[in-house]
Amino acid sequence: MARYSATRRLLSSIRSKTNTVALLIFDGGAMPPSAGGRRAMSTAARAKEDNEAWWKESLEKMRNIGISAHIDSGKTTLTERVLFYTGRIHEIHEVRGRDGVGAKMDSMDLEREKGITIQSAATYCTWNGYQINIIDTPGHVDFTIEVERALRVLDGAILVLCSVGGVQSQSITVDRQMRRYEVPRLAFINKLDRMGADPWKVLNQARSKLRHHSAAVQIPIGLEEEFQGLVDLVELKAYYFHGANGENVVASDIPSNLEASAVEKRRELIEVVSEVDDQLAEIFLNDEPMSPRDLKMAIRRATIARKFVPVYMGSAFKNKGVQPLLNGVLDYLPCPTEVENHALDQNNSEEKVLLSGTPAGSLVALAFKLEEGRFGQLTYLRIYEGVIKKGEYIVNINTGKKIKVPRLVRMHSNEMEDIQEAYAGQIVAVFGVDCASGDTFTDGSVRYTMTSMNVPEPVMSLAVSPVSKDSGGQFSKALNRFTKEDPTFRVGLDAESGQTIISGMGELHLDIYVERIRREYKVDAKVGKPRVNFRETVTQRAEFDYLHKKQSGGQGQYGRVCGYVEPLPIGSATKFEFENMIIGQAIPSNFIPAIEKGFKEASNSGSLIGHPVENIRIVLTDGASHAVDSSELAFKLAAIYAFRQCYAAAKPVILEPIMLVELKVPTEFQGTVTGDINKRKGMIVGNDQDGDDTVIAAHVPLNNMFGYSTSLRSMTQGKGEFTMEYLEHAAVSQDVQTQLVNTYKASKGSE
């Protein structure tokens, strides 16, 4: 009995600590829990349920959204209006503001001057009791990594389309990124007040070019100068926007001249949603009465499943249509728990793990953006699971370091608000945490990493150097910071000239960084002519057999390598492959890594124009070694010389970056522009008519595109516009190759 009472005391102490109860052990048997145990059990269960209900409710009332679009579609203007209507800012400033203030989300001086967004900016606001975290992203293709980073961590997005320009090249790129990260989205057709606004043309373009299964949930009351308000097709009400800034939304009956159109468009909306939602299809086919709630729920299910894109309309600049769009974000975009997020378990050979998305799990957070702030490095985190608290320790899974969280903040563009803790679903920033973009943090109980983001290769390089020798330290500091912040910005050293080479996504991208070095670090930099990142490759198999032999008193050098080089098949995942096919011990196995290293080093600089050699496979078939004179250095040198020896026989060619260029020019200039593209060795792949404009798509070598914006303006009287993005590397023509090789030889000779 003494044993029973001791066990009972022990278990009651455990019960008081953990609020849970176990079966009582009695001489190897079991006793059911007492009434007190049951009470404790029910209290614990109730507390857990209350806690879960609170988390659930707060997560259901949260939205993480991004605003993305083509250049000048009105993203930042739209974000400015959203912040104004939700009370985050108290006055509206325009993007190219004459008042000298500029939009809230364009916090960098350069952004305000040029009227473009360079960095994505984070903010949050409250609308109808819901918390909305917003990231405003750049539209320019040179800053595409900012869009990638934002979409990686968001649950939903608004794709802004211009009612005049329609679906443009960057709209397609952004939409492709949204598909890659499986982000549900709403479309917002902006600028309905502009001359030539045609939302139905844009809707049809979205269906054909973006393959959106979409339908309008609103129709405009008037267009261009006559644009007055909107008709909501779900609720069948008209909305007008009164007040100095359109803050008073007035609901009224649908104007009689639009009633027939509203009924027709509502039927189209129901039909389109019914195609992808079984519950609505059943109501529709049975001709049962359909309430606005039924339609809303069906649109929400289809949008979250990424089978449907609701289309909103308005004019952010004229303060019309923004509040209904905010309601659409709450009604149709998912909350953090409705989106599936997967992590890779590093303890279990990167097996995919589904994250619960609730604060109850272990902490899993992704660092998706870095910024150098006034108080050190600012790291933006998206918390996928668990809770992060100020002062607690977190573990960087990529480096294995344990770090204390010194300061936790919520961002509002470039302003901060200190907080004590943050939980799953939130986007926050931490100070003083040293990490790289794409690192994963946990509380140490799990070793999960989030899948890394897609980082495109840079396409253009510039040689830069500080004007005065004294500012070298600041110059290096600036480059280190920018490479950490932006994965598409690379810094290298030209081994021959000793110059610092910066590489990026285009002329504008690199210009902005040179300008930021001057402004933020007070360092004037000399900039060389832009260089295109050429590559070299081989086109046929070539044998090598090279003996490296050197005797200079004492231990000599001896190494012989035999084998062949050949091109890799098209579409290979790797760009360099080395295979050891030696049978036996002709070369001791400890020298093989040195041979591979030698070939890799040699392929960094081809003999045609000194650029890296890609898509090459090197196979080692035989060789010879010496018992005394062979060393790692000897075999490494043998590999380098063998590569140079057989390279010419492999018929090498130069590859150059080809850009996908999309132009929009008035039809009367079509002939001149097309002729100019042909002159630049471009290949026209598409030609569409868009009202009075012609849209031309072409593949043009990047080397022939320098200064194109100036040429296009002069050819089209300033009316033409173009965008370009990297497509692929392709072989140059024989005459261009000869010219490049001669230029390279001349520059080497002059040195």
mmCIF file with all atom_site columns, C-alpha atoms in Angstrom, residues 45 87 126 162 168 192 226 249 335 376 415 542 639 648 687 724 748:
data_model
loop_
_atom_site.group_PDB
_atom_site.id
_atom_site.type_symbol
_atom_site.label_atom_id
_atom_site.label_alt_id
_atom_site.label_comp_id
_atom_site.label_asym_id
_atom_site.label_entity_id
_atom_site.label_seq_id
_atom_site.pdbx_PDB_ins_code
_atom_site.Cartn_x
_atom_site.Cartn_y
_atom_site.Cartn_z
_atom_site.occupancy
_atom_site.B_iso_or_equiv
_atom_site.pdbx_formal_charge
_atom_site.auth_seq_id
_atom_site.auth_comp_id
_atom_site.auth_asym_id
_atom_site.auth_atom_id
_atom_site.pdbx_PDB_model_num
ATOM 1  C CA . ALA A 1 45  ? -8.322  20.329 -22.726 1.00 0.00 ? 45  ALA A CA 1
ATOM 2  C CA . GLY A 1 87  ? -5.693  54.672 -41.720 1.00 0.00 ? 87  GLY A CA 1
ATOM 3  C CA . THR A 1 126 ? -6.037  46.793 -40.718 1.00 0.00 ? 126 THR A CA 1
ATOM 4  C CA . CYS A 1 162 ? -3.289  48.722 -67.009 1.00 0.00 ? 162 CYS A CA 1
ATOM 5  C CA . GLN A 1 168 ? 2.433   43.480 -71.098 1.00 0.00 ? 168 GLN A CA 1
ATOM 6  C CA . LEU A 1 192 ? -10.089 53.184 -66.055 1.00 0.00 ? 192 LEU A CA 1
ATOM 7  C CA . GLU A 1 226 ? -17.065 59.532 -67.561 1.00 0.00 ? 226 GLU A CA 1
ATOM 8  C CA . VAL A 1 249 ? -18.289 54.749 -50.445 1.00 0.00 ? 249 VAL A CA 1
ATOM 9  C CA . CYS A 1 335 ? -5.350  33.093 -44.730 1.00 0.00 ? 335 CYS A CA 1
ATOM 10 C CA . GLY A 1 376 ? 22.906  47.164 -38.525 1.00 0.00 ? 376 GLY A CA 1
ATOM 11 C CA . GLU A 1 415 ? 9.659   52.988 -40.362 1.00 0.00 ? 415 GLU A CA 1
ATOM 12 C CA . ALA A 1 542 ? 38.626  15.815 -79.090 1.00 0.00 ? 542 ALA A CA 1
ATOM 13 C CA . ALA A 1 639 ? 45.229  18.688 -66.702 1.00 0.00 ? 639 ALA A CA 1
ATOM 14 C CA . ALA A 1 648 ? 41.213  23.978 -80.533 1.00 0.00 ? 648 ALA A CA 1
ATOM 15 C CA . ASN A 1 687 ? 3.841   40.736 -84.324 1.00 0.00 ? 687 ASN A CA 1
ATOM 16 C CA . MET A 1 724 ? 13.778  42.904 -72.359 1.00 0.00 ? 724 MET A CA 1
ATOM 17 C CA . LYS A 1 748 ? 46.117  40.894 -75.030 1.00 0.00 ? 748 LYS A CA 1
#
